[in-house]
XYZ file of C-alpha atoms in Angstrom:
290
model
C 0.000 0.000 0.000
C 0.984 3.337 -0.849
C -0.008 6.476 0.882
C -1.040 9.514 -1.703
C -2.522 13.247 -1.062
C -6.310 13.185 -1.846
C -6.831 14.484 -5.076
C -7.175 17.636 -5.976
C -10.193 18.789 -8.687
C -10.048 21.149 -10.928
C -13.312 23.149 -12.362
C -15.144 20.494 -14.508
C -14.184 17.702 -12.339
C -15.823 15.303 -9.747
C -14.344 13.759 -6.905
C -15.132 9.664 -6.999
C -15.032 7.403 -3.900
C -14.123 4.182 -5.538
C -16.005 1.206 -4.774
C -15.081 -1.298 -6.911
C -12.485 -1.615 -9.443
C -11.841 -4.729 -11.574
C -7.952 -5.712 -12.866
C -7.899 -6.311 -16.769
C -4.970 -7.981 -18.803
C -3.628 -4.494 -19.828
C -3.065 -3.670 -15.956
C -0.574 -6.368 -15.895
C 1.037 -4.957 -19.484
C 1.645 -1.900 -17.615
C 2.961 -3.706 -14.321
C 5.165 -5.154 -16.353
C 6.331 -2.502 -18.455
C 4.555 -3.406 -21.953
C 2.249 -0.565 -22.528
C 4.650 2.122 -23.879
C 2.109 4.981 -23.397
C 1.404 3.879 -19.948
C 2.753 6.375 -17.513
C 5.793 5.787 -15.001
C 4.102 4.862 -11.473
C 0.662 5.327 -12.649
C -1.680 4.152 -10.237
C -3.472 1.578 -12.602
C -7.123 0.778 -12.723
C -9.748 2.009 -15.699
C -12.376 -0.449 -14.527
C -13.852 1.255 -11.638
C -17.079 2.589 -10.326
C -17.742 4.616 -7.502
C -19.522 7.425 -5.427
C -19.956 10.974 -6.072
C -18.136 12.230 -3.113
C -18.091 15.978 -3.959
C -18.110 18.021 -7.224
C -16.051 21.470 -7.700
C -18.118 24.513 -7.785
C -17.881 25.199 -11.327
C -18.142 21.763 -12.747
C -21.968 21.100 -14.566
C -22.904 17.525 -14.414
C -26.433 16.001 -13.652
C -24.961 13.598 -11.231
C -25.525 14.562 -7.313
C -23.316 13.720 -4.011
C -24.220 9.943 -3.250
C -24.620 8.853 -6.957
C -22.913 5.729 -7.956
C -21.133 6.027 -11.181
C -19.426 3.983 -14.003
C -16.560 5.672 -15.688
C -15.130 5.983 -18.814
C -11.704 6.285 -18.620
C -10.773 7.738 -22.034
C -10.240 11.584 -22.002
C -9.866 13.048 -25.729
C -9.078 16.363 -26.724
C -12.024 16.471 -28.353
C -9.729 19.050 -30.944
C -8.280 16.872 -33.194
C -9.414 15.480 -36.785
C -10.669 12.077 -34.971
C -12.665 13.527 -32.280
C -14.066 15.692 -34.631
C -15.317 12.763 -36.814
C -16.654 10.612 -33.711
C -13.493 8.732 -33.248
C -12.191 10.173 -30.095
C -10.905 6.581 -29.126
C -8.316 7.740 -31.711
C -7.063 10.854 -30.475
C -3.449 11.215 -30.654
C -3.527 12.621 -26.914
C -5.964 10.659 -25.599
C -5.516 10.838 -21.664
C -6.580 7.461 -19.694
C -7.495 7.144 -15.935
C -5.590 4.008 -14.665
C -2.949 4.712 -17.848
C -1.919 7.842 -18.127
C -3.094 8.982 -15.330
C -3.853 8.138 -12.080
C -6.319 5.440 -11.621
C -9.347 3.374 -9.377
C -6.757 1.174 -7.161
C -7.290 4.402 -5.040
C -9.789 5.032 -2.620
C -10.613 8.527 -3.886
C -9.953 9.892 -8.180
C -11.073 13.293 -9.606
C -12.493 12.806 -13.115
C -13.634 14.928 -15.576
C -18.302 15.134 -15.260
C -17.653 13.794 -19.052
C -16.434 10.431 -17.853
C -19.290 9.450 -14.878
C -22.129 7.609 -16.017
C -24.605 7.217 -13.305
C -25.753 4.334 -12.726
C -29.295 2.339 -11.435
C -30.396 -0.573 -9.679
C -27.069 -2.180 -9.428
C -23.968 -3.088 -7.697
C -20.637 -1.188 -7.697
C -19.172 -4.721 -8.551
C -21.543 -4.985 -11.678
C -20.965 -1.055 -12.499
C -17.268 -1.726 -12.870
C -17.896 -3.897 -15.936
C -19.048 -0.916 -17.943
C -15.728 -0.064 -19.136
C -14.471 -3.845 -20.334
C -18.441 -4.601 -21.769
C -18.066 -1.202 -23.686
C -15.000 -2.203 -25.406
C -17.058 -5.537 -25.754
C -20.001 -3.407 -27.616
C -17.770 -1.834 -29.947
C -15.843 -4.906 -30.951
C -20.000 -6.502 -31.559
C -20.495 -3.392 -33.654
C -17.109 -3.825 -35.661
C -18.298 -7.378 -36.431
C -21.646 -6.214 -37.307
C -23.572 -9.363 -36.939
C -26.626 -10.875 -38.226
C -29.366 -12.557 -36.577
C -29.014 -15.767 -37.718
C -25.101 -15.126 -38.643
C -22.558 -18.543 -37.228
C -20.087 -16.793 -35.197
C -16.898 -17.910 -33.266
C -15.377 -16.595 -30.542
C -11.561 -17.727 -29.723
C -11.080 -17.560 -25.705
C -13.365 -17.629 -22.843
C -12.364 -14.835 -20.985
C -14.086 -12.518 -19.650
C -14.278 -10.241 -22.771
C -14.862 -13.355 -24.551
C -17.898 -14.145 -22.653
C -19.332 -11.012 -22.890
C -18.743 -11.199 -26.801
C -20.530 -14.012 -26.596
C -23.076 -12.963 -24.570
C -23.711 -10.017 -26.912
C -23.963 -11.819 -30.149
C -26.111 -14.876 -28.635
C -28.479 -12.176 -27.300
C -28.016 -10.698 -31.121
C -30.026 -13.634 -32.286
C -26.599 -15.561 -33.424
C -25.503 -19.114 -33.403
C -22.408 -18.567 -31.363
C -19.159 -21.135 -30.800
C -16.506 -20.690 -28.494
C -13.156 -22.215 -28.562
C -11.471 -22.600 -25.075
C -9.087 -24.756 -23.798
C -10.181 -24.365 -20.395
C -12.879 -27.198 -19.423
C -14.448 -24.454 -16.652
C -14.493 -21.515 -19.138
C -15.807 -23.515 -21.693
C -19.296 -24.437 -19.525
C -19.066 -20.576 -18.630
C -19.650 -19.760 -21.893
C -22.210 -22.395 -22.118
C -23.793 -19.914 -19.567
C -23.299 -16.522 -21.204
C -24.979 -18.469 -24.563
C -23.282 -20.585 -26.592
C -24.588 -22.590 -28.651
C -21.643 -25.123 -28.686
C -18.371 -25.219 -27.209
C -15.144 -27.018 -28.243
C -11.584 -27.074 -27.404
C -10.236 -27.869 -31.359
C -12.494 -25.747 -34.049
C -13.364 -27.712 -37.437
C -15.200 -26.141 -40.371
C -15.544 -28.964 -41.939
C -14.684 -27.945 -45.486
C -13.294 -25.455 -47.482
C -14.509 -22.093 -47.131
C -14.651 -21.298 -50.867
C -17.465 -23.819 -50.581
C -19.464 -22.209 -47.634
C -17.747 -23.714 -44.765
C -16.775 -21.782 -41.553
C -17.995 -18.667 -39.668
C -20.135 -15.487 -40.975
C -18.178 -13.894 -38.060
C -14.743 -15.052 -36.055
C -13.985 -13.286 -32.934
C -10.682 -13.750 -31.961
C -10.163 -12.776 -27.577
C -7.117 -14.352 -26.574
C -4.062 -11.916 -28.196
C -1.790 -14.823 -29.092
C -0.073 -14.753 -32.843
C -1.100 -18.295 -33.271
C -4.846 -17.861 -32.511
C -4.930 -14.393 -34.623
C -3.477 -16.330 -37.164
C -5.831 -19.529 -37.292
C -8.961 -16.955 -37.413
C -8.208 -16.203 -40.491
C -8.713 -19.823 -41.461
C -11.932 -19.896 -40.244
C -13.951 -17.763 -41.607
C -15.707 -18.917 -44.735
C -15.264 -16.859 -47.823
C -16.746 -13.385 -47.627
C -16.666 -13.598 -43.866
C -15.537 -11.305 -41.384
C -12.333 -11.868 -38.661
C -12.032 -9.104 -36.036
C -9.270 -9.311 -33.709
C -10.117 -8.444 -30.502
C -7.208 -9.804 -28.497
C -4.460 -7.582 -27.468
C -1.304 -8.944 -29.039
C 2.247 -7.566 -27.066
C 4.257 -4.922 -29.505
C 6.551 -6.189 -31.879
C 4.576 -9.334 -32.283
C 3.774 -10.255 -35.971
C 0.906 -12.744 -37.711
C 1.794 -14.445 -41.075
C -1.093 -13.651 -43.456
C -1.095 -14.856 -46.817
C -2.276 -12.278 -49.263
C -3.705 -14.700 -52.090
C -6.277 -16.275 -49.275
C -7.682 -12.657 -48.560
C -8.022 -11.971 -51.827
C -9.211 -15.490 -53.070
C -11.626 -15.938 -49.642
C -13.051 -12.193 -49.922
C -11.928 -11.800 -46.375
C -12.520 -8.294 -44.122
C -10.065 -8.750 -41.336
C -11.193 -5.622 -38.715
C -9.462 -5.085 -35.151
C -10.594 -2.915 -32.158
C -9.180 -0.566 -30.088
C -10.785 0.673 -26.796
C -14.146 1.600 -26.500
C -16.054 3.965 -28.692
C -19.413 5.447 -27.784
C -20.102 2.124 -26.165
C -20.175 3.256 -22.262
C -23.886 4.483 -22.431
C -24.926 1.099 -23.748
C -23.409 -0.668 -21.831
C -24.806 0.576 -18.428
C -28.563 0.168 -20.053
C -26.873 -3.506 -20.641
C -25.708 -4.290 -17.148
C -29.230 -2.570 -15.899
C -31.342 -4.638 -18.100
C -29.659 -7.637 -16.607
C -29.742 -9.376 -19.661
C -26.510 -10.490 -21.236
C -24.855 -11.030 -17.895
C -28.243 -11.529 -15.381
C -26.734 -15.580 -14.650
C -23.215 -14.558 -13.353
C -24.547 -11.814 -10.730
């Protein structure tokens, strides 16, 4: 434990008492020193929800003292040609709470009024999965699924699961490929259809075999890579995973072209924080895990 000066707020700014705050994969990148825009001795954490505890004088927010509140750790500039064209996940100077700057593995954060989204009817525990299930709903909308569409999602993880969650409630026929016997009759639970540890197509994709849409969750080179493979032709991979820098995927050219292939990734969350607390209220996609 480490003992820091409560934090100060500046006019626009609220003043959070954290209440829960969840630990993703790219907390442990920056523990370890791979996330070269992290910040030196950030405090991490940019899955967090928490209590209005006060809000500066000249801030203008509809939240009120007491309200519990998602947030949304991306700051943009809102200046640049991306925010400007509703892409502010893309802003070159994109501040993050738990990245760039200090984050919810603190009892107290001041945050801009832009990144609370107050919540209703639900836990602090279940509030703190806005942030992960809104990078989930943008990586749904990247795929842009059918009703009816065969999907596959690579790794039961918890973004996994809620990808699968999201297209299952979508009206698709969702797989999931997972090693792990427990995280395989998770996702049995979030709504998969069918669960495997080895995917087969069963024929060649030229011919109609494979997935409308192939979710790939894990971040390993070998998984990105076999993705590619199954996806029939004129199908869609999106690569949700976070793969380490410098890490590369073979990708042969010919069987884009020849297979028609759209190969998308995702990065952050985009407009998806909204949603996603009408999700967790609704208690729909994740109503059997809490």
């Amino acid at each position: 434990m480490v003992e820091k000066p409560m934090p100060t707020m500046s006019p626009g700014d609220v003043l959070i008492r954290v209440a829960a705050s969840g630990i993703c994969g790219t907390d442990l990148h920056i523990c370890k020193g791979e996330t070269p825009h992290a910040s030196n001795k950030v405090t991490i954490g940019h899955e967090f929800a928490g209590y209005v505890e006060d809000i500066h004088s000249e801030t203008v927010t509809l939240a009120k003292v007491g309200d519990l509140v998602a947030i949304d750790p991306n700051i943009p500039c809102n200046q640049c040609t991306f925010c400007r064209n509703k892409k502010y996940h893309l802003c070159p100077t994109l501040r993050c709470i738990g990245v760039t700057c200090n984050g919810g593995m603190a009892k107290y954060v001041a945050v801009p009024s832009s990144a609370i989204f107050i919540t209703h009817g639900i836990s602090p525990e279940v509030a703190s999965l806005a942030e992960p299930l809104s990078c989930v709903v943008h990586a749904v909308d990247t795929g842009a699924i059918k009703s009816g569409d065969r999907v596959l999602v690579i790794g039961a993880g918890p973004i996994g699961l809620m990808v699968t969650a999201l297209c299952a409630t979508g009206g698709a026929h969702v797989t999931v490929s997972e090693l792990n016997q427990m995280r395989r009759e998770k996702a049995l639970e979030f709504g998969a259809s069918v669960t495997t540890d080895k995917v087969d197509i069963g024929g060649d994709p030229i011919k109609g075999f494979g997935f409308d849409v192939v979710f790939e969750c894990v971040g390993l080179p070998t998984t990105m890579e076999a993705a590619l493979g199954y996806a029939k032709a004129g199908g869609t991979v999106v690569w949700v995973g976070v793969a380490k820098p410098g890490v590369t995927v073979p990708v042969s050219p010919f069987m884009v072209y020849r297979h028609e292939l759209t190969i998308k990734s995702t990065y952050t969350n985009a407009f998806g924080m909204d949603r996603a607390v009408k999700i967790l209220a609704d208690n729909k996609c994740l109503g059997r895990v809490y």
